[in-house]
Amino acid sequence: MKDDRVCEIRSTCPYCGVGCGVCLSADAAGGLEVRGDPDHPANFGKLCSKGSALGETVGLEGRLLAPRVGGTDTDWDSALSLVASRFKETIAQHGPESVGFYVSGQLLTEDYYVANKLMKGYIGAANIDTNSRLCMASTVAGHRRAFGTDTVPGSYEDLEEADLVVLVGSNLAWCHPVLYQRILRARKKRPEMKLVVIDPRRTASCDGADMHLALKAGTDAALFNGLLCAIHDAGAVDKRFVTHVNGFDETLAAASSDRDAVTGLSDAELSAFYDLWIRTEKVVTVFSQGVNQSSSGTDKVNAILNCHLATGRIGLPGMGPFSVTGQPNAMGGREVGGLANMLACHLELENADHRAAVHEFWGSPQIAQGPGLKAVEMFRAAGEGRIKALWIIHTNPAVSMPDADAVRQAIADCEFVVVSDITAETDTARLADVLLPATAWGEKEGTVTGSDRLISRQRAALPAPGQARPDWDILAEVGRRMGWYEAFDYASPAEIFCEYAALSGVAGKLGRDFDISGKAEMDDRAYDAMAPFHWPQSAERQGGRFFADGKFYHPDGKARMVPVRYRPPEAKQAPRYPFRFNTGRIRDQWHTMTRTARSPRLAAHLAEPFLDLHPGDAARLGISHADLVRVESPEGRAILRARLTDAQQPGDVFAPMHWTGETAPCARVDALVAAVTDPVSGQPESKASVVAVTKFQAAWYGFAVSSRAMIPRSAYWARARTRAGWRAELAGSTQPEDWEAEARALFGLPDAEVQTLIDRRRGLARIAFHQDGQLLAALFAGPQPVAVKRDFLATLPGSDAPDALTGQPPADRPDPGPLVCSCFNVGLNTILAAIEEKGLVSVDQIGAALEAGTNCGSCRPELAAILASTQTMEAAE
Ligand code: SF4
């Protein structure tokens, strides 16, 4: 049933590239009610667990509220004068190539536009790159090679209209949950619709799929080369469409010579997939980071595109290749020139006519003459002293870049570092010379583009706190102070958007597809009221799919099939580093957690960093479930909690990339990732480093809860928010001499009333602190990982809890277990008990009994897995 409540302010979710619409209502206390916008074409009212919890993340705790220079608060005038003068001096002394901007898919298009104009048109270099380089640069490069433009041909409806959806390197269920739910709902209506997952891991997206192809890591190109050969052998090439495509014969020849590449899949699995793909006309191949984040990512993308071009299955209802982007405005960044090798509006830096057109449109003193430094190159240049002034905007490269420890050192060593962000509490912000307070989601006005070319407004529902300013405004002010007053004399984001739309009209006249010139004449009111729309929007064309007409954007108007061969990952497994190391995301966290870690219910899903490894590998290494393990690569090391699961292939391990120096300093997993990049796209290979895994021998393990933030000093710690305060996992290399003193230091409670159970001989300690009859904090420690009811204990701080030291709930208060459903706060134990007591046999029945899975649906794959595990156990009994 459609939600017909009034939508006070319509905006867009700031997390993934699905770009879901939200309705915002601010309350008098500065809070925000967030619900799905029933009219938004990306989500029609649905939100995933992250989007549903947005209201919990807008508080001002930890916000940067004033400019800061050298650690001291100052005013905008002083801070911006310093930034502008240091950039000018650096350029004067060392040239425009000595400065760099590293920006983010969190930026709105208007912010991006000003940053790009400042760097490429006025500073005159192209050293601006976005963290989207880490996410989908290989798709950009693959699209450009095949289509002559970076364009997603179809729209989200195609995922529902397809008869076969293939997910390649995409855990859509966790990373783009609203899209995944759209597919599941379509399958419910049309059970004949098939879902295939291609992924070395058995992820949540595999629950309910018709086929899971657990290929060997990195062999996607070989798999799709095999598909191309099978298409040819089956006579399924669309000979009419291929007249619009160059390179068919060479591409088929390259694919044929790849027939012996080992995917790790059986002949039966391969032919079942190939037969299904070939005989199903309406097929959408969705791909994401598992394809992109590879030293052969661009080739993998082209291997997929080749199959769609050969069959003409592109740009028609229910057919086409479909890249899904990671960030809310990764697509906007691609369109507006946020990448070091692109101009705005799909104009190309390498093209002299395009450069001249932009130069003339901006009336700028110069224009960058060629591509600038891509992300990995930029931080390498900073480390080597070639970049001397660096502006990092809304991103945390000291955590998220490959070889993150080296990047952290490069930022620390750079002569002048400016960071614009909403908080000073990130690993990167702590290294800045100048910190600039920016407005956050919920306070900003602008636009974003989702994965299917839908441009939507983000709107402000909350006032800017303290001295925070929008990014476009900060960037424009620096441009003015650097001497380019008129070029950056913007009064509103609407003005910037209209200039951008007008520039896209120039691009349209040059034959480019990104043309939104139909939006170039808006006033502030029209911009404010602007409804979501698919680009292009020009006099000639409004929205729609691309390429079914055989019109492409290479100079000859044709597409190109690109001959590719399988190339193994750059890093080679060897006795010293025997495991293939894959990094990725978890359901309820986003990037480096600067926003999602504020939500207790999101933190409750998986509260600690972990390493997934196969039970057989673990047994060989003497590692048990829940042990701590040391993970070491040639680049760095980490300590993580081991989870044994046959969802991993033997020899492969997986760790999420969210934890930071703020939340778990031993678990900065990108410090382990080699800074190896795809030679075409410059995207790092974040899913195929090599590591060694050994058991971490701790002298003691602990679990702690507290009503306020803790100050851990132990060799290992990981902390997370709870509704009652904080929880932390701890481990130390040496037993503390004085457990009570250790606990008092951990909690910052020098004088609180204490209750202790300490057995020094056995290394056991249980210590609780109370005040006025309420529990303030408690520590449980022992020589082994402590067996206490964590989810129950996490609820106790601030309550009367005289028996806290038992570590167990009383009989009348069952432990709900680890959180599964974030929306209705339903834990694993509650679900297991309901399955057993009520004989539940389906996810819908669990929903009817407990509400779990009935709101955002993000946990439905986990509910299905829980059901499957109970049914397996029953069968084995
Ligand atoms: Fe936000 Fe979730 Fe929608 Fe992505 S799927 S945009 S995270 S609500």
PDB file of N, CA and C in Angstrom, residues 776-847:
ATOM      1  N   LEU A 776      27.640   2.056  35.482  1.00  0.00           N
ATOM      2  CA  LEU A 776      28.346   2.965  34.568  1.00  0.00           C
ATOM      3  C   LEU A 776      29.107   2.194  33.510  1.00  0.00           C
ATOM      4  N   ALA A 777      29.765   1.117  33.947  1.00  0.00           N
ATOM      5  CA  ALA A 777      30.636   0.394  33.016  1.00  0.00           C
ATOM      6  C   ALA A 777      30.983  -0.965  33.607  1.00  0.00           C
ATOM      7  N   ALA A 778      31.353  -1.898  32.741  1.00  0.00           N
ATOM      8  CA  ALA A 778      31.770  -3.215  33.223  1.00  0.00           C
ATOM      9  C   ALA A 778      32.791  -3.813  32.264  1.00  0.00           C
ATOM     10  N   LEU A 779      33.763  -4.534  32.848  1.00  0.00           N
ATOM     11  CA  LEU A 779      34.799  -5.211  32.062  1.00  0.00           C
ATOM     12  C   LEU A 779      34.797  -6.688  32.425  1.00  0.00           C
ATOM     13  N   PHE A 780      34.848  -7.538  31.402  1.00  0.00           N
ATOM     14  CA  PHE A 780      34.910  -8.993  31.572  1.00  0.00           C
ATOM     15  C   PHE A 780      36.172  -9.453  30.861  1.00  0.00           C
ATOM     16  N   ALA A 781      37.107 -10.057  31.584  1.00  0.00           N
ATOM     17  CA  ALA A 781      38.376 -10.429  30.950  1.00  0.00           C
ATOM     18  C   ALA A 781      38.786 -11.833  31.374  1.00  0.00           C
ATOM     19  N   GLY A 782      39.530 -12.503  30.482  1.00  0.00           N
ATOM     20  CA  GLY A 782      40.014 -13.841  30.790  1.00  0.00           C
ATOM     21  C   GLY A 782      41.086 -14.254  29.808  1.00  0.00           C
ATOM     22  N   PRO A 783      41.678 -15.430  30.029  1.00  0.00           N
ATOM     23  CA  PRO A 783      42.762 -15.870  29.144  1.00  0.00           C
ATOM     24  C   PRO A 783      42.270 -16.385  27.796  1.00  0.00           C
ATOM     25  N   GLN A 784      40.963 -16.588  27.660  1.00  0.00           N
ATOM     26  CA  GLN A 784      40.345 -16.992  26.398  1.00  0.00           C
ATOM     27  C   GLN A 784      39.300 -15.940  26.028  1.00  0.00           C
ATOM     28  N   PRO A 785      38.851 -15.889  24.754  1.00  0.00           N
ATOM     29  CA  PRO A 785      37.732 -14.990  24.429  1.00  0.00           C
ATOM     30  C   PRO A 785      36.580 -15.229  25.411  1.00  0.00           C
ATOM     31  N   VAL A 786      36.088 -14.155  26.020  1.00  0.00           N
ATOM     32  CA  VAL A 786      35.169 -14.330  27.150  1.00  0.00           C
ATOM     33  C   VAL A 786      33.767 -14.693  26.650  1.00  0.00           C
ATOM     34  N   ALA A 787      33.175 -15.672  27.348  1.00  0.00           N
ATOM     35  CA  ALA A 787      31.842 -16.148  26.963  1.00  0.00           C
ATOM     36  C   ALA A 787      30.807 -15.458  27.834  1.00  0.00           C
ATOM     37  N   VAL A 788      30.402 -14.265  27.419  1.00  0.00           N
ATOM     38  CA  VAL A 788      29.327 -13.550  28.110  1.00  0.00           C
ATOM     39  C   VAL A 788      28.286 -13.163  27.060  1.00  0.00           C
ATOM     40  N   LYS A 789      27.113 -12.795  27.529  1.00  0.00           N
ATOM     41  CA  LYS A 789      26.033 -12.433  26.601  1.00  0.00           C
ATOM     42  C   LYS A 789      26.186 -10.963  26.214  1.00  0.00           C
ATOM     43  N   ARG A 790      26.897 -10.744  25.137  1.00  0.00           N
ATOM     44  CA  ARG A 790      27.281  -9.388  24.759  1.00  0.00           C
ATOM     45  C   ARG A 790      26.082  -8.486  24.456  1.00  0.00           C
ATOM     46  N   ASP A 791      25.146  -9.014  23.693  1.00  0.00           N
ATOM     47  CA  ASP A 791      24.036  -8.139  23.277  1.00  0.00           C
ATOM     48  C   ASP A 791      23.157  -7.760  24.468  1.00  0.00           C
ATOM     49  N   PHE A 792      23.085  -8.650  25.442  1.00  0.00           N
ATOM     50  CA  PHE A 792      22.362  -8.302  26.664  1.00  0.00           C
ATOM     51  C   PHE A 792      23.162  -7.286  27.476  1.00  0.00           C
ATOM     52  N   LEU A 793      24.452  -7.540  27.684  1.00  0.00           N
ATOM     53  CA  LEU A 793      25.285  -6.636  28.493  1.00  0.00           C
ATOM     54  C   LEU A 793      25.318  -5.227  27.895  1.00  0.00           C
ATOM     55  N   ALA A 794      25.269  -5.151  26.564  1.00  0.00           N
ATOM     56  CA  ALA A 794      25.335  -3.837  25.911  1.00  0.00           C
ATOM     57  C   ALA A 794      24.146  -2.957  26.281  1.00  0.00           C
ATOM     58  N   THR A 795      23.066  -3.579  26.765  1.00  0.00           N
ATOM     59  CA  THR A 795      21.881  -2.781  27.130  1.00  0.00           C
ATOM     60  C   THR A 795      21.948  -2.260  28.565  1.00  0.00           C
ATOM     61  N   LEU A 796      22.920  -2.703  29.372  1.00  0.00           N
ATOM     62  CA  LEU A 796      22.869  -2.449  30.817  1.00  0.00           C
ATOM     63  C   LEU A 796      23.345  -1.076  31.295  1.00  0.00           C
ATOM     64  N   PRO A 797      24.382  -0.461  30.677  1.00  0.00           N
ATOM     65  CA  PRO A 797      24.835   0.819  31.241  1.00  0.00           C
ATOM     66  C   PRO A 797      23.683   1.812  31.375  1.00  0.00           C
ATOM     67  N   GLY A 798      23.691   2.494  32.506  1.00  0.00           N
ATOM     68  CA  GLY A 798      22.624   3.465  32.779  1.00  0.00           C
ATOM     69  C   GLY A 798      21.420   2.854  33.453  1.00  0.00           C
ATOM     70  N   SER A 799      21.433   1.520  33.632  1.00  0.00           N
ATOM     71  CA  SER A 799      20.288   0.884  34.292  1.00  0.00           C
ATOM     72  C   SER A 799      20.733   0.304  35.633  1.00  0.00           C
ATOM     73  N   ASP A 800      19.751  -0.060  36.425  1.00  0.00           N
ATOM     74  CA  ASP A 800      20.021  -0.744  37.682  1.00  0.00           C
ATOM     75  C   ASP A 800      20.388  -2.187  37.330  1.00  0.00           C
ATOM     76  N   ALA A 801      21.636  -2.553  37.499  1.00  0.00           N
ATOM     77  CA  ALA A 801      22.066  -3.880  37.044  1.00  0.00           C
ATOM     78  C   ALA A 801      22.946  -4.513  38.122  1.00  0.00           C
ATOM     79  N   PRO A 802      22.337  -4.912  39.253  1.00  0.00           N
ATOM     80  CA  PRO A 802      23.158  -5.423  40.362  1.00  0.00           C
ATOM     81  C   PRO A 802      23.886  -6.715  40.024  1.00  0.00           C
ATOM     82  N   ASP A 803      23.343  -7.496  39.087  1.00  0.00           N
ATOM     83  CA  ASP A 803      23.958  -8.791  38.777  1.00  0.00           C
ATOM     84  C   ASP A 803      24.758  -8.767  37.480  1.00  0.00           C
ATOM     85  N   ALA A 804      25.202  -7.589  37.072  1.00  0.00           N
ATOM     86  CA  ALA A 804      25.895  -7.467  35.789  1.00  0.00           C
ATOM     87  C   ALA A 804      27.086  -8.407  35.702  1.00  0.00           C
ATOM     88  N   LEU A 805      27.782  -8.633  36.797  1.00  0.00           N
ATOM     89  CA  LEU A 805      29.018  -9.420  36.737  1.00  0.00           C
ATOM     90  C   LEU A 805      28.783 -10.881  36.378  1.00  0.00           C
ATOM     91  N   THR A 806      27.543 -11.341  36.431  1.00  0.00           N
ATOM     92  CA  THR A 806      27.299 -12.720  35.974  1.00  0.00           C
ATOM     93  C   THR A 806      27.514 -12.810  34.465  1.00  0.00           C
ATOM     94  N   GLY A 807      27.347 -11.687  33.779  1.00  0.00           N
ATOM     95  CA  GLY A 807      27.512 -11.696  32.320  1.00  0.00           C
ATOM     96  C   GLY A 807      26.369 -12.366  31.589  1.00  0.00           C
ATOM     97  N   GLN A 808      25.320 -12.730  32.323  1.00  0.00           N
ATOM     98  CA  GLN A 808      24.202 -13.463  31.734  1.00  0.00           C
ATOM     99  C   GLN A 808      22.892 -12.734  32.043  1.00  0.00           C
ATOM    100  N   PRO A 809      21.921 -12.833  31.177  1.00  0.00           N
ATOM    101  CA  PRO A 809      20.615 -12.238  31.493  1.00  0.00           C
ATOM    102  C   PRO A 809      19.868 -13.078  32.526  1.00  0.00           C
ATOM    103  N   PRO A 810      19.000 -12.451  33.327  1.00  0.00           N
ATOM    104  CA  PRO A 810      18.188 -13.248  34.242  1.00  0.00           C
ATOM    105  C   PRO A 810      17.202 -14.116  33.459  1.00  0.00           C
ATOM    106  N   ALA A 811      16.673 -15.112  34.130  1.00  0.00           N
ATOM    107  CA  ALA A 811      15.805 -16.081  33.439  1.00  0.00           C
ATOM    108  C   ALA A 811      14.597 -15.421  32.803  1.00  0.00           C
ATOM    109  N   ASP A 812      14.131 -14.330  33.397  1.00  0.00           N
ATOM    110  CA  ASP A 812      12.922 -13.693  32.851  1.00  0.00           C
ATOM    111  C   ASP A 812      13.239 -12.686  31.737  1.00  0.00           C
ATOM    112  N   ARG A 813      14.512 -12.620  31.336  1.00  0.00           N
ATOM    113  CA  ARG A 813      14.858 -11.664  30.287  1.00  0.00           C
ATOM    114  C   ARG A 813      15.765 -12.349  29.265  1.00  0.00           C
ATOM    115  N   PRO A 814      15.172 -13.071  28.325  1.00  0.00           N
ATOM    116  CA  PRO A 814      15.999 -13.850  27.395  1.00  0.00           C
ATOM    117  C   PRO A 814      16.934 -12.962  26.580  1.00  0.00           C
ATOM    118  N   ASP A 815      18.110 -13.512  26.272  1.00  0.00           N
ATOM    119  CA  ASP A 815      19.092 -12.788  25.447  1.00  0.00           C
ATOM    120  C   ASP A 815      18.638 -12.828  23.993  1.00  0.00           C
ATOM    121  N   PRO A 816      18.415 -11.660  23.362  1.00  0.00           N
ATOM    122  CA  PRO A 816      17.949 -11.694  21.965  1.00  0.00           C
ATOM    123  C   PRO A 816      19.006 -12.199  21.000  1.00  0.00           C
ATOM    124  N   GLY A 817      20.283 -12.189  21.396  1.00  0.00           N
ATOM    125  CA  GLY A 817      21.352 -12.632  20.490  1.00  0.00           C
ATOM    126  C   GLY A 817      21.752 -11.540  19.526  1.00  0.00           C
ATOM    127  N   PRO A 818      22.762 -11.834  18.681  1.00  0.00           N
ATOM    128  CA  PRO A 818      23.256 -10.829  17.727  1.00  0.00           C
ATOM    129  C   PRO A 818      22.135 -10.298  16.841  1.00  0.00           C
ATOM    130  N   LEU A 819      22.172  -9.004  16.587  1.00  0.00           N
ATOM    131  CA  LEU A 819      21.108  -8.357  15.818  1.00  0.00           C
ATOM    132  C   LEU A 819      21.077  -8.874  14.379  1.00  0.00           C
ATOM    133  N   VAL A 820      19.897  -9.209  13.905  1.00  0.00           N
ATOM    134  CA  VAL A 820      19.701  -9.580  12.504  1.00  0.00           C
ATOM    135  C   VAL A 820      18.857  -8.508  11.803  1.00  0.00           C
ATOM    136  N   CYS A 821      17.694  -8.198  12.367  1.00  0.00           N
ATOM    137  CA  CYS A 821      16.820  -7.187  11.759  1.00  0.00           C
ATOM    138  C   CYS A 821      17.033  -5.851  12.467  1.00  0.00           C
ATOM    139  N   SER A 822      17.645  -4.893  11.755  1.00  0.00           N
ATOM    140  CA  SER A 822      17.917  -3.587  12.369  1.00  0.00           C
ATOM    141  C   SER A 822      16.640  -2.784  12.556  1.00  0.00           C
ATOM    142  N   CYS A 823      15.690  -2.932  11.653  1.00  0.00           N
ATOM    143  CA  CYS A 823      14.500  -2.073  11.712  1.00  0.00           C
ATOM    144  C   CYS A 823      13.662  -2.386  12.956  1.00  0.00           C
ATOM    145  N   PHE A 824      13.497  -3.676  13.267  1.00  0.00           N
ATOM    146  CA  PHE A 824      12.645  -4.040  14.403  1.00  0.00           C
ATOM    147  C   PHE A 824      13.458  -4.625  15.557  1.00  0.00           C
ATOM    148  N   ASN A 825      14.792  -4.484  15.468  1.00  0.00           N
ATOM    149  CA  ASN A 825      15.644  -4.867  16.587  1.00  0.00           C
ATOM    150  C   ASN A 825      15.424  -6.329  16.991  1.00  0.00           C
ATOM    151  N   VAL A 826      15.477  -7.221  16.035  1.00  0.00           N
ATOM    152  CA  VAL A 826      15.234  -8.643  16.316  1.00  0.00           C
ATOM    153  C   VAL A 826      16.554  -9.402  16.208  1.00  0.00           C
ATOM    154  N   GLY A 827      16.875 -10.130  17.276  1.00  0.00           N
ATOM    155  CA  GLY A 827      18.147 -10.837  17.341  1.00  0.00           C
ATOM    156  C   GLY A 827      18.033 -12.293  16.907  1.00  0.00           C
ATOM    157  N   LEU A 828      19.185 -12.898  16.716  1.00  0.00           N
ATOM    158  CA  LEU A 828      19.260 -14.274  16.217  1.00  0.00           C
ATOM    159  C   LEU A 828      18.541 -15.252  17.160  1.00  0.00           C
ATOM    160  N   ASN A 829      18.778 -15.127  18.483  1.00  0.00           N
ATOM    161  CA  ASN A 829      18.178 -16.095  19.408  1.00  0.00           C
ATOM    162  C   ASN A 829      16.655 -16.025  19.369  1.00  0.00           C
ATOM    163  N   THR A 830      16.136 -14.807  19.237  1.00  0.00           N
ATOM    164  CA  THR A 830      14.677 -14.637  19.164  1.00  0.00           C
ATOM    165  C   THR A 830      14.143 -15.347  17.919  1.00  0.00           C
ATOM    166  N   ILE A 831      14.870 -15.202  16.814  1.00  0.00           N
ATOM    167  CA  ILE A 831      14.422 -15.815  15.553  1.00  0.00           C
ATOM    168  C   ILE A 831      14.486 -17.349  15.664  1.00  0.00           C
ATOM    169  N   LEU A 832      15.596 -17.845  16.209  1.00  0.00           N
ATOM    170  CA  LEU A 832      15.740 -19.303  16.334  1.00  0.00           C
ATOM    171  C   LEU A 832      14.643 -19.878  17.228  1.00  0.00           C
ATOM    172  N   ALA A 833      14.361 -19.164  18.323  1.00  0.00           N
ATOM    173  CA  ALA A 833      13.320 -19.661  19.240  1.00  0.00           C
ATOM    174  C   ALA A 833      11.968 -19.685  18.537  1.00  0.00           C
ATOM    175  N   ALA A 834      11.668 -18.632  17.758  1.00  0.00           N
ATOM    176  CA  ALA A 834      10.368 -18.586  17.067  1.00  0.00           C
ATOM    177  C   ALA A 834      10.274 -19.686  16.018  1.00  0.00           C
ATOM    178  N   ILE A 835      11.384 -19.942  15.302  1.00  0.00           N
ATOM    179  CA  ILE A 835      11.373 -21.009  14.286  1.00  0.00           C
ATOM    180  C   ILE A 835      11.036 -22.339  14.945  1.00  0.00           C
ATOM    181  N   GLU A 836      11.679 -22.580  16.082  1.00  0.00           N
ATOM    182  CA  GLU A 836      11.464 -23.871  16.738  1.00  0.00           C
ATOM    183  C   GLU A 836      10.070 -23.959  17.372  1.00  0.00           C
ATOM    184  N   GLU A 837       9.715 -22.914  18.118  1.00  0.00           N
ATOM    185  CA  GLU A 837       8.447 -22.996  18.868  1.00  0.00           C
ATOM    186  C   GLU A 837       7.234 -22.938  17.950  1.00  0.00           C
ATOM    187  N   LYS A 838       7.323 -22.148  16.870  1.00  0.00           N
ATOM    188  CA  LYS A 838       6.136 -21.954  16.026  1.00  0.00           C
ATOM    189  C   LYS A 838       6.215 -22.734  14.722  1.00  0.00           C
ATOM    190  N   GLY A 839       7.296 -23.476  14.538  1.00  0.00           N
ATOM    191  CA  GLY A 839       7.417 -24.287  13.324  1.00  0.00           C
ATOM    192  C   GLY A 839       7.461 -23.449  12.048  1.00  0.00           C
ATOM    193  N   LEU A 840       8.144 -22.293  12.097  1.00  0.00           N
ATOM    194  CA  LEU A 840       8.176 -21.396  10.933  1.00  0.00           C
ATOM    195  C   LEU A 840       9.056 -22.009   9.838  1.00  0.00           C
ATOM    196  N   VAL A 841       8.592 -21.900   8.599  1.00  0.00           N
ATOM    197  CA  VAL A 841       9.355 -22.510   7.509  1.00  0.00           C
ATOM    198  C   VAL A 841       9.656 -21.535   6.376  1.00  0.00           C
ATOM    199  N   SER A 842       9.255 -20.270   6.504  1.00  0.00           N
ATOM    200  CA  SER A 842       9.559 -19.317   5.430  1.00  0.00           C
ATOM    201  C   SER A 842       9.894 -17.952   6.032  1.00  0.00           C
ATOM    202  N   VAL A 843      10.581 -17.161   5.212  1.00  0.00           N
ATOM    203  CA  VAL A 843      10.938 -15.800   5.651  1.00  0.00           C
ATOM    204  C   VAL A 843       9.667 -14.996   5.908  1.00  0.00           C
ATOM    205  N   ASP A 844       8.659 -15.190   5.095  1.00  0.00           N
ATOM    206  CA  ASP A 844       7.400 -14.465   5.310  1.00  0.00           C
ATOM    207  C   ASP A 844       6.776 -14.848   6.638  1.00  0.00           C
ATOM    208  N   GLN A 845       6.867 -16.125   6.998  1.00  0.00           N
ATOM    209  CA  GLN A 845       6.300 -16.539   8.291  1.00  0.00           C
ATOM    210  C   GLN A 845       7.081 -15.925   9.455  1.00  0.00           C
ATOM    211  N   ILE A 846       8.415 -15.819   9.299  1.00  0.00           N
ATOM    212  CA  ILE A 846       9.202 -15.147  10.349  1.00  0.00           C
ATOM    213  C   ILE A 846       8.740 -13.692  10.453  1.00  0.00           C
ATOM    214  N   GLY A 847       8.512 -13.071   9.300  1.00  0.00           N
ATOM    215  CA  GLY A 847       8.042 -11.681   9.298  1.00  0.00           C
ATOM    216  C   GLY A 847       6.701 -11.548   9.997  1.00  0.00           C
TER     217      GLY A 847
END
